[in-house]
Short mmCIF file of C-alpha atoms in Angstrom, two decimals:
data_model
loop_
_atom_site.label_atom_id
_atom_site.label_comp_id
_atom_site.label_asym_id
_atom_site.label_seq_id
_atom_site.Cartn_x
_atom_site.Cartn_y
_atom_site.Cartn_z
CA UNK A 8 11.70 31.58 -17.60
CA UNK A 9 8.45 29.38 -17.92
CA UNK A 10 7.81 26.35 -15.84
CA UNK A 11 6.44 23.24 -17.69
CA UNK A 12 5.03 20.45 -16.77
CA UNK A 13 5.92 16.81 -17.58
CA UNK A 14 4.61 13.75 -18.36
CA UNK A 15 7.76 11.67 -19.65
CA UNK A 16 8.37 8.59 -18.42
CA UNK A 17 12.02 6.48 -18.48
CA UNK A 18 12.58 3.39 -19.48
CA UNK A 19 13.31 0.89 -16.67
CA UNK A 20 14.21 -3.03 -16.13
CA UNK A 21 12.32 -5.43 -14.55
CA UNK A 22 15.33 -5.24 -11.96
CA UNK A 23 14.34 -1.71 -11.31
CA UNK A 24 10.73 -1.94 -11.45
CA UNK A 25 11.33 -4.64 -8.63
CA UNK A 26 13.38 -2.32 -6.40
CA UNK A 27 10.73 0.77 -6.25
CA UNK A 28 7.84 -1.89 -5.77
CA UNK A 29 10.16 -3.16 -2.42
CA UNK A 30 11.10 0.12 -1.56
CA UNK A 31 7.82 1.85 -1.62
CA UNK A 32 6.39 -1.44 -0.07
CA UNK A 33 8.90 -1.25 3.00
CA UNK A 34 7.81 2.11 3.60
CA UNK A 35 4.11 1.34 3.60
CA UNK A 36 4.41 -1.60 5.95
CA UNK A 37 6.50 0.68 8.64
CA UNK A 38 4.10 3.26 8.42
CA UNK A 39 1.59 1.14 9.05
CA UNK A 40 3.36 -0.95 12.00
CA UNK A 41 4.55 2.54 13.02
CA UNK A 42 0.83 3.33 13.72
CA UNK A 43 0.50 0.28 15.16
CA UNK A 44 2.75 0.81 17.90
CA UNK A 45 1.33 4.39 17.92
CA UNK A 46 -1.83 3.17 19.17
CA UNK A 47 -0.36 0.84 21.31
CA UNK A 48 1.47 3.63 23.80
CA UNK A 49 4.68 2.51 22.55
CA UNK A 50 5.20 5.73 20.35
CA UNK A 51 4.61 8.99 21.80
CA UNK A 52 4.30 12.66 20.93
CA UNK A 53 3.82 13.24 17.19
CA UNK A 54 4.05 10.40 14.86
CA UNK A 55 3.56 11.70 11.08
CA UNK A 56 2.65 8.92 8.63
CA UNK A 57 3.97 8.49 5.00
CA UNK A 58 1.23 6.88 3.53
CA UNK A 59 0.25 7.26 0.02
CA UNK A 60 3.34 9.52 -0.47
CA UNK A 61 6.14 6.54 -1.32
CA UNK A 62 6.33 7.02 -4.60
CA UNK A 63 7.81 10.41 -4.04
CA UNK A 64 11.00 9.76 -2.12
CA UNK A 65 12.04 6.58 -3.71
CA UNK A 66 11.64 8.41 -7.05
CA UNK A 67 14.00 10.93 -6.20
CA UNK A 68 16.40 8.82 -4.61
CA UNK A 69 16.64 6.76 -8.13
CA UNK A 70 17.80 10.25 -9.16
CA UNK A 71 20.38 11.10 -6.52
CA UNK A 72 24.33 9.56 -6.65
CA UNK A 73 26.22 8.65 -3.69
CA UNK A 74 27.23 12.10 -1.83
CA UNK A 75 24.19 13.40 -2.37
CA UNK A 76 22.54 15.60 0.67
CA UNK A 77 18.65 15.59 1.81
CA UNK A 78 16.65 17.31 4.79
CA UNK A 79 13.05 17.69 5.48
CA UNK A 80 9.72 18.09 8.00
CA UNK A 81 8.61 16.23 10.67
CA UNK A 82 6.97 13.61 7.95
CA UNK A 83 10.39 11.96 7.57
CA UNK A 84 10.50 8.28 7.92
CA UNK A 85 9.88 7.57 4.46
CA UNK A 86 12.87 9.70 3.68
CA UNK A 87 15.32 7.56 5.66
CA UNK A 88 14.32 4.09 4.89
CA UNK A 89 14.66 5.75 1.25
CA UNK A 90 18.18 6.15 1.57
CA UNK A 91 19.31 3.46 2.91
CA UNK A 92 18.72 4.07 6.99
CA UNK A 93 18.37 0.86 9.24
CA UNK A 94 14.16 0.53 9.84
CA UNK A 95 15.89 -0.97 13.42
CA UNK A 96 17.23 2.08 14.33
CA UNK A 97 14.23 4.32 12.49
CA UNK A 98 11.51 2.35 14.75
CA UNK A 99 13.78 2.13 18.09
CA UNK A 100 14.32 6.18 17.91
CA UNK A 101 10.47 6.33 16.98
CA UNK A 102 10.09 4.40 20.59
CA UNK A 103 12.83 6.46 22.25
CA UNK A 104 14.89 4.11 22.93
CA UNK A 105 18.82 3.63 23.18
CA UNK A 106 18.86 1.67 19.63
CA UNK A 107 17.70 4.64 17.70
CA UNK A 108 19.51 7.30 15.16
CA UNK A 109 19.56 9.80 17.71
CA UNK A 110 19.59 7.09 20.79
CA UNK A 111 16.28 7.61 21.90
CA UNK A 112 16.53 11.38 22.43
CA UNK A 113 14.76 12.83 18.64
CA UNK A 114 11.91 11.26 18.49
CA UNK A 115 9.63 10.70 15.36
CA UNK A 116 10.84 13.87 13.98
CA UNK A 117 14.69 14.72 14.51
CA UNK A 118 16.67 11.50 13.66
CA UNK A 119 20.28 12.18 11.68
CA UNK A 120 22.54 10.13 9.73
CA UNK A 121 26.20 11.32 8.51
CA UNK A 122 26.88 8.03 6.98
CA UNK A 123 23.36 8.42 4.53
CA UNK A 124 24.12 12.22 4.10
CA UNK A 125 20.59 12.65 6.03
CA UNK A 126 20.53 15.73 7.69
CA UNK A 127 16.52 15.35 9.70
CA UNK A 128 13.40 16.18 9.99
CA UNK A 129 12.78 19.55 11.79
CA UNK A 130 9.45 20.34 13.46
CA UNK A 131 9.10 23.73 13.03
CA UNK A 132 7.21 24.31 9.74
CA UNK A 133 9.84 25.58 6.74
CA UNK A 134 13.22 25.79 8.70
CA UNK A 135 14.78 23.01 6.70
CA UNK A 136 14.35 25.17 3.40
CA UNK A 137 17.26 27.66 4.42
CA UNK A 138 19.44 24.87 5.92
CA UNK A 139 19.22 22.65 2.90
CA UNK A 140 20.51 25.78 0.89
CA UNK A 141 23.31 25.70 3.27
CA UNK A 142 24.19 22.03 2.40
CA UNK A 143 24.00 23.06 -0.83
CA UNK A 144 26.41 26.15 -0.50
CA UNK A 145 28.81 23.67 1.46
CA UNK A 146 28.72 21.64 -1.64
CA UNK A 147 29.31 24.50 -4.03
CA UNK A 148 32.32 25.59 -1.62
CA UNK A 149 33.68 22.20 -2.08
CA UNK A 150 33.31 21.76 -5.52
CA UNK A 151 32.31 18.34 -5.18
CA UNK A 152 29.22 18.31 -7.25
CA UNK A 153 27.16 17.36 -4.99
CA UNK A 154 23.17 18.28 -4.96
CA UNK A 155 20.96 19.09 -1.94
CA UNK A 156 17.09 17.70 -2.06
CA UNK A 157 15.63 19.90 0.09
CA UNK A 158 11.97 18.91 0.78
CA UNK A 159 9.10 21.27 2.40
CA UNK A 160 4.94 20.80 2.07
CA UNK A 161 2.49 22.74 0.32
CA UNK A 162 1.99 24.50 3.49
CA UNK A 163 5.76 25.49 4.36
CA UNK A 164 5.54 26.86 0.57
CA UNK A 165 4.13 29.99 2.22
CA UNK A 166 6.81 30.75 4.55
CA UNK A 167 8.48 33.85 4.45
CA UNK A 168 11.89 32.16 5.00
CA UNK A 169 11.32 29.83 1.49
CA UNK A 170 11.70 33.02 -0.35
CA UNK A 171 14.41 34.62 1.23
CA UNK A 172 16.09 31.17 0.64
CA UNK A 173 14.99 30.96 -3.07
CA UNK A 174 16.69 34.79 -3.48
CA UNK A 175 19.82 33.53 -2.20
CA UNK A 176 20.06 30.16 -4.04
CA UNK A 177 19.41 31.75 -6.92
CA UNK A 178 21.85 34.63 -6.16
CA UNK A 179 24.14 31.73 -5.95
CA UNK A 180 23.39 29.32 -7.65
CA UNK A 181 23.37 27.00 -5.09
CA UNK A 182 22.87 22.86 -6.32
CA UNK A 183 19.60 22.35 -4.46
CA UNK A 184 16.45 21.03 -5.39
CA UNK A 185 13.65 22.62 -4.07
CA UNK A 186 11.16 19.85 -3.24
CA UNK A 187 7.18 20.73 -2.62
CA UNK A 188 5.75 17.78 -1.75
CA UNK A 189 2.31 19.03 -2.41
CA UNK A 190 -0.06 16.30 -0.54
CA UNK A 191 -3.04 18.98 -0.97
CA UNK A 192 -4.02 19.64 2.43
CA UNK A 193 -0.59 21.36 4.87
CA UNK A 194 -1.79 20.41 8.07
CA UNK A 195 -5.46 20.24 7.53
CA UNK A 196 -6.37 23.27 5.35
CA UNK A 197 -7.33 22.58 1.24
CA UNK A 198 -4.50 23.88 -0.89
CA UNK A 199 -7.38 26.17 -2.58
CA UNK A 200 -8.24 27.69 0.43
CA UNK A 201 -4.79 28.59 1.68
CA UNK A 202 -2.70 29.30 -1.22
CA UNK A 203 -3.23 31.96 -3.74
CA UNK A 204 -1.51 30.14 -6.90
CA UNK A 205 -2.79 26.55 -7.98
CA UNK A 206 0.74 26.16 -9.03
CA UNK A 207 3.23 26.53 -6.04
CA UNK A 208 6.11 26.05 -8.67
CA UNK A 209 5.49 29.14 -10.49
CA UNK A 210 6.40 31.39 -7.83
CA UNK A 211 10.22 30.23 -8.41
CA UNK A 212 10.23 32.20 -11.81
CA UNK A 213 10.24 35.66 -9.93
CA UNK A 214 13.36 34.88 -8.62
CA UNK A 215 14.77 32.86 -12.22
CA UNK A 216 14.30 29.22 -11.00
CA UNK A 217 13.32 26.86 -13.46
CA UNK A 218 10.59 24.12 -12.04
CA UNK A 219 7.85 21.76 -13.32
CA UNK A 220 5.03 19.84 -11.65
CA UNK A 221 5.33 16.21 -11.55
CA UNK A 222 2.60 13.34 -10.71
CA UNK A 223 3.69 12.13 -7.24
CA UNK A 224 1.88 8.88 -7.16
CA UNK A 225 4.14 7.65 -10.20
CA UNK A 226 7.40 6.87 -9.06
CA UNK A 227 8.66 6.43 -13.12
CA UNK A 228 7.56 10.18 -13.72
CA UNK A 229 9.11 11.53 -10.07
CA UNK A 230 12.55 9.52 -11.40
CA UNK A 231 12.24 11.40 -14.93
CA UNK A 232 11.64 14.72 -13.42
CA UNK A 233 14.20 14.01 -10.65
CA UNK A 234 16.94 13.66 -13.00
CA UNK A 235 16.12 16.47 -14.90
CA UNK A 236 16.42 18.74 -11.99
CA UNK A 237 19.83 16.92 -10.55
CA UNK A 238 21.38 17.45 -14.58
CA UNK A 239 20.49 21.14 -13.92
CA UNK A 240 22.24 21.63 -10.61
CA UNK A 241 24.87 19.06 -11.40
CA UNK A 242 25.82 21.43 -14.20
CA UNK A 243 26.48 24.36 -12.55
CA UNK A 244 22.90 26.38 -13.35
CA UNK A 245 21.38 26.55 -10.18
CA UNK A 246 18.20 25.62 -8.16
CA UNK A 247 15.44 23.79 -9.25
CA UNK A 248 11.79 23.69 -8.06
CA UNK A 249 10.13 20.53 -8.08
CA UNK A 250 6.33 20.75 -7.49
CA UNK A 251 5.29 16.35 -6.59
CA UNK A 252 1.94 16.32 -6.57
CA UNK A 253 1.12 13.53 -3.76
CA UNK A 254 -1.68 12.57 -1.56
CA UNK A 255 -1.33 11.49 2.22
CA UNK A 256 -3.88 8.37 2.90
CA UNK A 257 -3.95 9.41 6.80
CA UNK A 258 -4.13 12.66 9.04
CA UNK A 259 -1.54 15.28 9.33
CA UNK A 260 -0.17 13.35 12.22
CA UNK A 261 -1.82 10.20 14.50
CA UNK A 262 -4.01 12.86 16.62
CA UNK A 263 -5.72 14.01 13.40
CA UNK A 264 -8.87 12.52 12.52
CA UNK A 265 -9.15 14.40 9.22
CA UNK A 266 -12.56 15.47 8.90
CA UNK A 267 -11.66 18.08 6.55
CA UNK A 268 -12.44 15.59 3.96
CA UNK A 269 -14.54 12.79 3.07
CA UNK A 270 -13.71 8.67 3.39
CA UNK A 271 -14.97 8.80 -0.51
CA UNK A 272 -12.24 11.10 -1.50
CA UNK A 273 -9.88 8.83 0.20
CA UNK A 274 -10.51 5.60 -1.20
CA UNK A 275 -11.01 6.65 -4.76
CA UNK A 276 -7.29 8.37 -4.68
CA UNK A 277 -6.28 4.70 -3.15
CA UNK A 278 -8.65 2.47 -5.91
CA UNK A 279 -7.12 4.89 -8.80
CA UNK A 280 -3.86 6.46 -8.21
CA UNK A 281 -1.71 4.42 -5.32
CA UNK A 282 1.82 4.51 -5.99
CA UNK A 283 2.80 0.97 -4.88
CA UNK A 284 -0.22 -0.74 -6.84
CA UNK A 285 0.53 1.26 -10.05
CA UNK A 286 3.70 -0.29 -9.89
CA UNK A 287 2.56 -3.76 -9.13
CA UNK A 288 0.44 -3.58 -12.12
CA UNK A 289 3.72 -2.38 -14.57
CA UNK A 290 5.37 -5.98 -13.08
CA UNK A 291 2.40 -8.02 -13.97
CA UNK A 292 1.33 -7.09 -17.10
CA UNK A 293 4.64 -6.31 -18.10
CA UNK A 294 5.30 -10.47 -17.13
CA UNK A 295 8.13 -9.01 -14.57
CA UNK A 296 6.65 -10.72 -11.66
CA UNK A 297 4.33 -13.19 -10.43
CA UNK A 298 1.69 -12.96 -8.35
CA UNK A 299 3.75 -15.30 -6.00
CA UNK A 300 6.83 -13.46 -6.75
CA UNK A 301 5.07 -10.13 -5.33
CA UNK A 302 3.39 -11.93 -1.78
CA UNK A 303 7.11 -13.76 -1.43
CA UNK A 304 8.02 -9.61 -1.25
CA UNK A 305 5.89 -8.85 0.55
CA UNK A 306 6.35 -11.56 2.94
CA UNK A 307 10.31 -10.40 2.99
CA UNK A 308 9.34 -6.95 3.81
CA UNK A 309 6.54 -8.16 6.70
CA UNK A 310 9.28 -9.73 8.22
CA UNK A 311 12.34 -7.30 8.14
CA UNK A 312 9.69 -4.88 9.59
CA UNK A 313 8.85 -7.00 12.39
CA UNK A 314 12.31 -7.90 13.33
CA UNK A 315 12.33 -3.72 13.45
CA UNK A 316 9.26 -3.66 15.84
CA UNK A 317 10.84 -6.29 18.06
CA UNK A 318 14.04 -4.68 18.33
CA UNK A 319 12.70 -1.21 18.94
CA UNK A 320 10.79 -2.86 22.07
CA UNK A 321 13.41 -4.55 23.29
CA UNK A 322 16.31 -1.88 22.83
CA UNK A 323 16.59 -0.38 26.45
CA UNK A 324 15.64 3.07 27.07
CA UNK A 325 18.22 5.80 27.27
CA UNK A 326 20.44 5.99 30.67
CA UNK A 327 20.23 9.59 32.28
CA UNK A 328 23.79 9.69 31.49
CA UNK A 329 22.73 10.29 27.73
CA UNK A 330 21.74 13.92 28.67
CA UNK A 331 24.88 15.00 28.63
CA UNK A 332 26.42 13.42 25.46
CA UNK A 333 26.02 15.15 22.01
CA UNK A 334 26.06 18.55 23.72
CA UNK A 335 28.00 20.93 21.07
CA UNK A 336 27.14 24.35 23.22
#
């Protein structure tokens, strides 16, 4: 079964246009206050930035319909304030504090939400891959149509335990999505020196899963390729392998000072290809927008992220009491 890629964009309003531009935008500006507060000792541990890779998420969640599951990594902020997640509660659980997802006690990289259908990030390097097929067998069980986006890096792609979950999905045809979001570098290592294939999407065909590679930095071509993918589970056929080709602006993680590449390479990805600017551009020449229309946006989203800082300082720290609540074993 060959693998294609695709280049096919949808048509969209100026309505819609508007929502990924303040979507992708809120996610930039919490990243970046995120780091912020980072540097500030206010976050601690790991803190995994977003950055560059907006266009990605909010793509695919223009794809998804209510019900719909999604896990990932540890890179996960993005993912919630995607799908609807309070940025309060993201940034006062990135602060470990009582106000959080997980009331202080996940951290940057384990935060939940039943209500959103948002089932984490998980630190250890590929284990969401077999328990997003497991969402996705629930669904199947269920017969409620629902579709699982399970997301893992170009680095988790060679995992043992991705394969063994591709075998069964396929097996079962489970309704997931298999989501690479390929940002090119895993944790600090050049996709061409740690990965035998340029195309991480092929490997699906040994085990019958159709897939395609998609431009991550266009949120118009994830959406097209996202609802592709969602038809084909939706309808009963099985998983899907999305390859989004992405770029991360900042380390693996705040600790990371990314010398594996140059500054150069950086800022030309940023001058030519950044998600949130390519979309800008589609409002203004498309006479969608204003330039005041877009800084009154902007403004918005400075502001509800703020009131998310604030709120994350000022939300008390968890009582000692809270170690014993949420205990299932």
């Amino acid at each position: 079964m060959a693998a294609r890629k695709t280049t096919k964009k949808p048509n969209v309003s100026a309505e819609e246009l508007t929502t990924y531009y303040r979507e992708m935008l809120l996610i930039r500006r919490f990243e970046e206050k995120a780091g912020q507060l980072y540097g500030m000792g206010l976050i601690g541990g790991f803190c995994h930035l977003y950055i560059g890779q907006e266009a990605v998420v909010v793509g695919l969640e223009a794809a998804a319909e209510e019900g719909d599951k999604r896990i990932t990594s540890y890179r996960d902020h993005g993912h919630m304030l995607a799908c609807g997640m309070d940025p309060g509660g993201v940034m006062a659980e990135l602060t470990g504090r009582i106000g959080g997802l997980s009331k202080g006690k996940g951290g940057s990289m384990h935060m939940f939400s039943k209500e959103k259908h948002f089932y984490g990030g998980h630190g250890i390097v590929g284990a969401q891959v077999p328990l997003g097929a497991g969402l996705a067998f629930a669904d199947k069980y269920k017969e409620n149509g629902g579709v699982t986006f399970t997301y893992f890096g170009d680095g988790a792609a060679n995992q043992g335990q991705v394969y063994e979950t591709f075998n069964m999905a396929a097996l079962w045809d489970l309704p997931v999505v298999f989501v690479i979001e390929n940002n090119q570098y895993a944790m600090g290592t050049a996709q061409a020196r740690s990965t035998s294939s340029a195309d991480i999407y092929h490997r699906g065909q040994a085990f019958g899963i159709p897939g395609e590679m998609v431009n991550g930095m266009d949120v118009l071509a994830v959406k097209a390729a996202g609802e592709k993918a969602v038809a084909h589970c939706r309808s009963g056929k099985g998983p899907y392998i999305l390859e989004v080709k992405t770029y991360r602006y900042r380390g693996h993680s705040m600790s990371d000072p990314a010398k594996y590449r140059t500054r150069e390479e950086v800022q030309k990805v940023r001058e030519q290809s950044d998600p949130i600017e390519h979309v800008r551009e589609l409002l203004l020449t498309g006479k969608h927008a204003t330039e005041d229309d877009l800084k009154a946006i902007d403004k918005e989203i400075k502001e509800i992220v703020n009131q998310a800082a604030e709120f994350s300082k000022e939300s008390p720290e968890p009582s000692v009491e809270e170690l014993w609540t949420d205990i299932y074993a």
